[in-house]
């Protein structure tokens, strides 16, 4: 559903539907500009690309870049920011409400025919609760985290946040330390980048400090959650539920312990698609086009290296 013809005005365009790290060297050797995502950009993958001047990421995160190598080569790197904010925030609440209201149970109750046999017009077992009055904790108050905070506030939540970098001093929402966020939050949503500080930030120790009724939502990066620890927390009832759009290895690995949990009221996983609405992908392609056009015109735009 995407249109890439505008790129043809910038030069010769070659599009590959998918590319592994092993294929990068051959596919990039003649390129002046690379548009890529989810593959490592380093000496082993672009070392033979002697004409390379620019790397454009179709993503906000740039942890796949070897910045030191690119700087040594004098190769610029641009990302795209903000293109998926609305979609990821929307998906955050889709996951949270699905779990909070235990929707799989009620959907199955109707589709199984049990509702048709029921003596009552309604069903409220298992019980569910409202967002109004709950505490919503956010880890990572960037563009997406801030959008989630706005929506949670409209629902009537008290919003608190933890700054993993320690650099976010906004007074719009209540900043707390990590232990306070874990202890007080009814819902915790993750919107932080993957860094040394955030890798496995949600580990066994963190889950032990959360409410047993708490829900975890991860739409950030898979490795910010220790998946074995999450499996243990869910199966022992240490926390109530989790909604994930990202995993340590994608697609999901056969040996991922989370794959063993079949109860969708306890764990709901989507295939890293929160960012991918038609609108978001259209914005992303446009931003990449503008990045390349600006670079060719001697202007800098969305520079990360």
Short mmCIF file of C-alpha atoms in Angstrom, two decimals:
data_model
loop_
_atom_site.label_atom_id
_atom_site.label_comp_id
_atom_site.label_asym_id
_atom_site.label_seq_id
_atom_site.Cartn_x
_atom_site.Cartn_y
_atom_site.Cartn_z
CA UNK A 1 0.00 0.00 0.00
CA UNK A 2 3.06 2.28 -0.02
CA UNK A 3 4.21 4.44 -2.94
CA UNK A 4 7.95 5.00 -3.45
CA UNK A 5 7.91 6.74 -6.81
CA UNK A 6 8.85 10.17 -5.34
CA UNK A 7 12.29 8.72 -4.49
CA UNK A 8 12.99 8.17 -8.19
CA UNK A 9 13.37 11.93 -8.65
CA UNK A 10 16.44 11.78 -6.37
CA UNK A 11 18.37 9.16 -8.34
CA UNK A 12 18.44 5.48 -9.22
CA UNK A 13 16.40 3.50 -6.69
CA UNK A 14 16.77 -0.20 -5.88
CA UNK A 15 14.28 -1.69 -3.41
CA UNK A 16 14.77 -4.98 -1.58
CA UNK A 17 11.76 -6.49 0.19
CA UNK A 18 13.99 -7.85 2.94
CA UNK A 19 17.69 -7.96 3.73
CA UNK A 20 19.76 -9.88 6.24
CA UNK A 21 23.03 -8.69 7.73
CA UNK A 22 24.88 -11.22 5.58
CA UNK A 23 23.38 -9.72 2.42
CA UNK A 24 24.15 -6.11 3.31
CA UNK A 25 27.70 -5.97 1.99
CA UNK A 26 26.71 -7.07 -1.52
CA UNK A 27 23.54 -4.99 -1.70
CA UNK A 28 25.16 -1.75 -0.49
CA UNK A 29 28.52 -1.84 -2.28
CA UNK A 30 27.45 0.62 -5.03
CA UNK A 31 25.10 2.79 -2.95
CA UNK A 32 25.46 6.51 -2.31
CA UNK A 33 22.50 6.43 0.10
CA UNK A 34 21.13 3.54 2.15
CA UNK A 35 17.60 3.48 3.54
CA UNK A 36 17.40 0.76 6.16
CA UNK A 37 15.93 -0.49 9.41
CA UNK A 38 16.63 -3.39 11.82
CA UNK A 39 19.95 -4.34 10.22
CA UNK A 40 23.36 -3.45 11.68
CA UNK A 41 25.11 -0.55 9.99
CA UNK A 42 28.78 -1.17 10.70
CA UNK A 43 32.08 -2.02 9.01
CA UNK A 44 31.14 -5.65 8.36
CA UNK A 45 27.94 -4.67 6.54
CA UNK A 46 28.89 -1.47 4.69
CA UNK A 47 32.67 -1.73 4.60
CA UNK A 48 32.72 -2.15 0.80
CA UNK A 49 30.30 0.73 0.15
CA UNK A 50 32.98 3.16 -0.92
CA UNK A 51 30.51 5.66 -2.43
CA UNK A 52 28.29 5.77 0.66
CA UNK A 53 27.50 9.27 1.88
CA UNK A 54 24.25 8.92 3.86
CA UNK A 55 22.37 6.34 5.90
CA UNK A 56 18.67 7.01 6.40
CA UNK A 57 16.85 5.03 9.05
CA UNK A 58 13.14 4.36 8.74
CA UNK A 59 12.94 4.51 12.53
CA UNK A 60 13.52 6.77 15.49
CA UNK A 61 15.93 4.49 17.35
CA UNK A 62 19.51 4.29 16.11
CA UNK A 63 21.03 1.59 18.32
CA UNK A 64 21.83 -0.46 15.19
CA UNK A 65 24.33 2.17 14.02
CA UNK A 66 28.06 2.03 14.69
CA UNK A 67 28.35 5.77 15.11
CA UNK A 68 32.12 5.80 15.59
CA UNK A 69 32.66 3.91 12.33
CA UNK A 70 30.31 6.20 10.40
CA UNK A 71 32.07 9.29 11.77
CA UNK A 72 35.46 7.85 10.80
CA UNK A 73 34.19 7.33 7.27
CA UNK A 74 32.50 10.73 7.14
CA UNK A 75 29.11 9.12 6.49
CA UNK A 76 26.06 11.00 7.75
CA UNK A 77 23.10 9.24 9.37
CA UNK A 78 19.55 10.58 9.70
CA UNK A 79 16.54 9.13 11.48
CA UNK A 80 12.83 9.93 11.53
CA UNK A 81 11.16 11.09 14.71
CA UNK A 82 7.54 11.51 15.69
CA UNK A 83 6.02 9.71 12.72
CA UNK A 84 4.49 6.91 14.82
CA UNK A 85 3.56 8.80 18.00
CA UNK A 86 -0.20 8.68 17.46
CA UNK A 87 -0.28 5.04 16.42
CA UNK A 88 1.93 3.75 19.24
CA UNK A 89 0.01 5.73 21.84
CA UNK A 90 -3.24 4.36 20.42
CA UNK A 91 -1.92 0.80 20.55
CA UNK A 92 -0.76 1.32 24.13
CA UNK A 93 -4.36 1.87 25.17
CA UNK A 94 -5.65 -0.91 22.93
CA UNK A 95 -3.43 -3.33 24.84
CA UNK A 96 -4.21 -1.85 28.23
CA UNK A 97 -7.99 -1.80 27.78
CA UNK A 98 -8.02 -5.30 26.29
CA UNK A 99 -6.32 -6.61 29.42
CA UNK A 100 -8.02 -4.35 31.94
CA UNK A 101 -11.51 -5.28 30.80
CA UNK A 102 -10.61 -8.96 30.24
CA UNK A 103 -12.18 -8.74 26.80
CA UNK A 104 -11.14 -12.24 25.59
CA UNK A 105 -13.36 -13.80 28.27
CA UNK A 106 -16.45 -11.84 27.30
CA UNK A 107 -15.88 -12.30 23.57
CA UNK A 108 -15.64 -16.06 24.04
CA UNK A 109 -18.67 -16.05 26.35
CA UNK A 110 -20.78 -14.68 23.50
CA UNK A 111 -19.23 -16.68 20.64
CA UNK A 112 -19.42 -19.98 22.53
CA UNK A 113 -23.19 -19.69 22.78
CA UNK A 114 -23.18 -19.39 26.57
CA UNK A 115 -24.58 -15.87 26.46
CA UNK A 116 -27.51 -17.06 24.38
CA UNK A 117 -28.40 -19.55 27.11
CA UNK A 118 -27.92 -17.13 29.99
CA UNK A 119 -30.81 -16.11 32.29
CA UNK A 120 -29.45 -12.53 32.53
CA UNK A 121 -28.94 -9.79 29.95
CA UNK A 122 -25.40 -9.12 31.19
CA UNK A 123 -22.25 -10.71 32.54
CA UNK A 124 -19.64 -9.19 34.82
CA UNK A 125 -17.58 -12.18 35.82
CA UNK A 126 -14.63 -11.93 35.90
CA UNK A 127 -14.86 -8.47 37.37
CA UNK A 128 -13.05 -5.56 35.76
CA UNK A 129 -12.21 -2.04 36.85
CA UNK A 130 -12.09 1.50 35.47
CA UNK A 131 -9.09 3.61 34.54
CA UNK A 132 -10.57 6.56 36.43
CA UNK A 133 -8.61 7.04 39.64
CA UNK A 134 -5.83 4.60 38.72
CA UNK A 135 -2.15 5.51 38.72
CA UNK A 136 -0.51 5.23 35.30
CA UNK A 137 3.27 5.01 35.45
CA UNK A 138 5.37 5.88 32.41
CA UNK A 139 9.01 4.99 31.82
CA UNK A 140 10.27 7.29 29.09
CA UNK A 141 8.44 10.60 28.72
CA UNK A 142 9.43 11.41 25.15
CA UNK A 143 6.98 12.16 22.35
CA UNK A 144 5.10 8.87 22.72
CA UNK A 145 5.25 8.80 26.51
CA UNK A 146 3.90 12.34 26.66
CA UNK A 147 1.03 11.47 24.31
CA UNK A 148 0.16 8.48 26.50
CA UNK A 149 0.28 10.73 29.56
CA UNK A 150 -2.19 13.13 27.93
CA UNK A 151 -4.63 10.35 27.08
CA UNK A 152 -4.29 8.69 30.49
CA UNK A 153 -5.08 12.03 32.11
CA UNK A 154 -8.26 12.30 30.04
CA UNK A 155 -9.28 8.89 31.33
CA UNK A 156 -8.89 10.29 34.83
CA UNK A 157 -5.62 8.63 35.75
CA UNK A 158 -2.97 10.07 38.00
CA UNK A 159 0.13 10.10 35.79
CA UNK A 160 3.63 9.62 37.18
CA UNK A 161 6.85 9.04 35.27
CA UNK A 162 10.40 7.85 35.75
CA UNK A 163 13.23 9.35 33.72
CA UNK A 164 15.71 6.58 32.98
CA UNK A 165 18.21 9.09 31.64
CA UNK A 166 17.68 11.42 34.58
CA UNK A 167 17.45 14.35 32.17
CA UNK A 168 13.69 14.91 31.94
CA UNK A 169 12.71 17.59 34.41
CA UNK A 170 9.27 18.46 33.07
CA UNK A 171 6.85 19.69 35.69
CA UNK A 172 3.76 18.88 33.62
CA UNK A 173 3.61 15.42 35.19
CA UNK A 174 4.85 14.08 38.50
CA UNK A 175 8.38 12.71 38.31
CA UNK A 176 9.17 9.90 40.77
CA UNK A 177 12.02 7.50 41.41
CA UNK A 178 11.93 4.00 39.97
CA UNK A 179 10.90 2.25 43.18
CA UNK A 180 7.99 4.66 43.70
CA UNK A 181 6.76 4.13 40.15
CA UNK A 182 6.85 0.36 40.58
CA UNK A 183 5.08 0.41 43.93
CA UNK A 184 2.33 2.90 43.10
CA UNK A 185 1.43 2.20 39.46
CA UNK A 186 -1.66 0.24 38.46
CA UNK A 187 -0.46 0.30 34.85
CA UNK A 188 3.13 0.75 33.73
CA UNK A 189 3.85 1.54 30.08
CA UNK A 190 7.33 1.52 28.60
CA UNK A 191 8.29 4.16 26.02
CA UNK A 192 12.03 4.46 26.65
CA UNK A 193 14.89 3.91 24.18
CA UNK A 194 17.10 0.86 24.58
CA UNK A 195 20.28 1.91 26.37
CA UNK A 196 22.65 0.44 28.95
CA UNK A 197 20.41 2.00 31.62
CA UNK A 198 17.16 0.56 30.30
CA UNK A 199 18.20 -2.93 29.19
CA UNK A 200 16.33 -5.39 31.43
CA UNK A 201 15.06 -2.50 33.55
CA UNK A 202 11.96 -4.63 34.08
CA UNK A 203 13.56 -7.62 35.78
CA UNK A 204 12.66 -10.00 38.60
CA UNK A 205 13.44 -7.41 41.24
CA UNK A 206 11.24 -4.85 39.51
CA UNK A 207 8.28 -7.23 39.16
CA UNK A 208 8.55 -8.13 42.84
CA UNK A 209 8.01 -4.45 43.72
CA UNK A 210 4.88 -4.04 41.58
CA UNK A 211 1.29 -4.46 42.68
CA UNK A 212 -0.15 -7.92 42.12
CA UNK A 213 -3.00 -6.23 40.26
CA UNK A 214 -0.66 -4.24 37.98
CA UNK A 215 -0.53 -4.43 34.19
CA UNK A 216 2.69 -3.95 32.20
CA UNK A 217 2.64 -2.57 28.64
CA UNK A 218 5.80 -2.63 26.51
CA UNK A 219 5.75 -0.76 23.19
CA UNK A 220 9.38 0.38 23.48
CA UNK A 221 12.06 -2.24 22.76
CA UNK A 222 11.99 -5.91 23.65
CA UNK A 223 15.25 -6.02 25.65
CA UNK A 224 14.02 -3.50 28.22
CA UNK A 225 12.10 -6.46 29.69
CA UNK A 226 13.68 -9.63 31.07
CA UNK A 227 11.38 -12.13 29.38
CA UNK A 228 12.11 -15.05 31.71
CA UNK A 229 11.44 -12.81 34.72
CA UNK A 230 8.17 -11.64 33.14
CA UNK A 231 7.12 -15.24 32.49
CA UNK A 232 7.81 -16.05 36.14
CA UNK A 233 5.93 -12.97 37.35
CA UNK A 234 2.87 -13.79 35.24
CA UNK A 235 2.73 -17.49 36.03
CA UNK A 236 3.14 -16.97 39.79
CA UNK A 237 0.67 -14.08 39.93
CA UNK A 238 3.28 -11.54 40.93
CA UNK A 239 1.65 -9.14 38.46
CA UNK A 240 -1.76 -9.43 36.84
CA UNK A 241 -1.09 -9.13 33.11
CA UNK A 242 1.18 -7.84 30.36
CA UNK A 243 0.66 -6.49 26.85
CA UNK A 244 3.67 -6.56 24.53
CA UNK A 245 4.26 -5.30 21.02
CA UNK A 246 8.02 -5.93 21.14
CA UNK A 247 10.21 -8.89 22.07
CA UNK A 248 13.91 -9.60 22.56
CA UNK A 249 13.99 -11.57 19.31
CA UNK A 250 11.58 -10.83 16.49
CA UNK A 251 9.80 -12.77 15.10
CA UNK A 252 9.27 -14.57 18.41
CA UNK A 253 11.78 -17.33 19.09
CA UNK A 254 10.55 -20.89 19.59
CA UNK A 255 12.27 -21.05 22.97
CA UNK A 256 10.82 -17.78 24.28
CA UNK A 257 9.20 -18.70 27.60
CA UNK A 258 6.39 -16.23 26.99
CA UNK A 259 5.20 -18.38 24.08
CA UNK A 260 4.07 -20.94 26.64
CA UNK A 261 1.41 -18.61 28.08
CA UNK A 262 -1.81 -19.14 26.13
CA UNK A 263 -4.15 -17.19 28.43
CA UNK A 264 -4.81 -13.91 26.58
CA UNK A 265 -6.21 -12.27 29.71
CA UNK A 266 -2.78 -12.69 31.27
CA UNK A 267 -0.52 -12.05 28.29
CA UNK A 268 -1.34 -10.44 24.95
CA UNK A 269 1.37 -10.11 22.30
CA UNK A 270 1.17 -8.28 18.99
CA UNK A 271 3.85 -8.62 16.26
CA UNK A 272 5.68 -5.27 16.55
CA UNK A 273 2.99 -3.46 14.61
CA UNK A 274 2.05 -0.53 16.86
CA UNK A 275 4.13 1.83 14.72
CA UNK A 276 2.74 0.57 11.42
CA UNK A 277 -0.57 2.27 10.71
CA UNK A 278 -0.99 3.34 7.09
CA UNK A 279 -0.74 6.96 8.20
CA UNK A 280 2.45 6.39 10.18
CA UNK A 281 4.20 4.50 7.38
CA UNK A 282 3.22 7.20 4.90
CA UNK A 283 4.67 9.86 7.21
CA UNK A 284 7.82 7.80 7.66
CA UNK A 285 8.41 7.45 3.91
CA UNK A 286 7.84 11.17 3.41
CA UNK A 287 10.31 12.04 6.17
CA UNK A 288 12.98 9.78 4.66
CA UNK A 289 12.40 11.39 1.25
CA UNK A 290 12.80 14.84 2.78
CA UNK A 291 15.94 13.73 4.64
CA UNK A 292 17.59 12.61 1.41
CA UNK A 293 16.43 15.68 -0.52
CA UNK A 294 17.79 17.96 2.19
CA UNK A 295 21.12 16.16 2.28
CA UNK A 296 21.53 16.40 -1.48
CA UNK A 297 20.73 20.10 -1.19
CA UNK A 298 23.45 20.63 1.40
CA UNK A 299 21.13 20.92 4.39
CA UNK A 300 21.14 18.84 7.58
CA UNK A 301 17.92 17.27 8.85
CA UNK A 302 17.22 14.78 11.68
CA UNK A 303 20.94 14.15 12.14
CA UNK A 304 21.97 11.33 14.51
CA UNK A 305 25.58 10.93 13.29
#
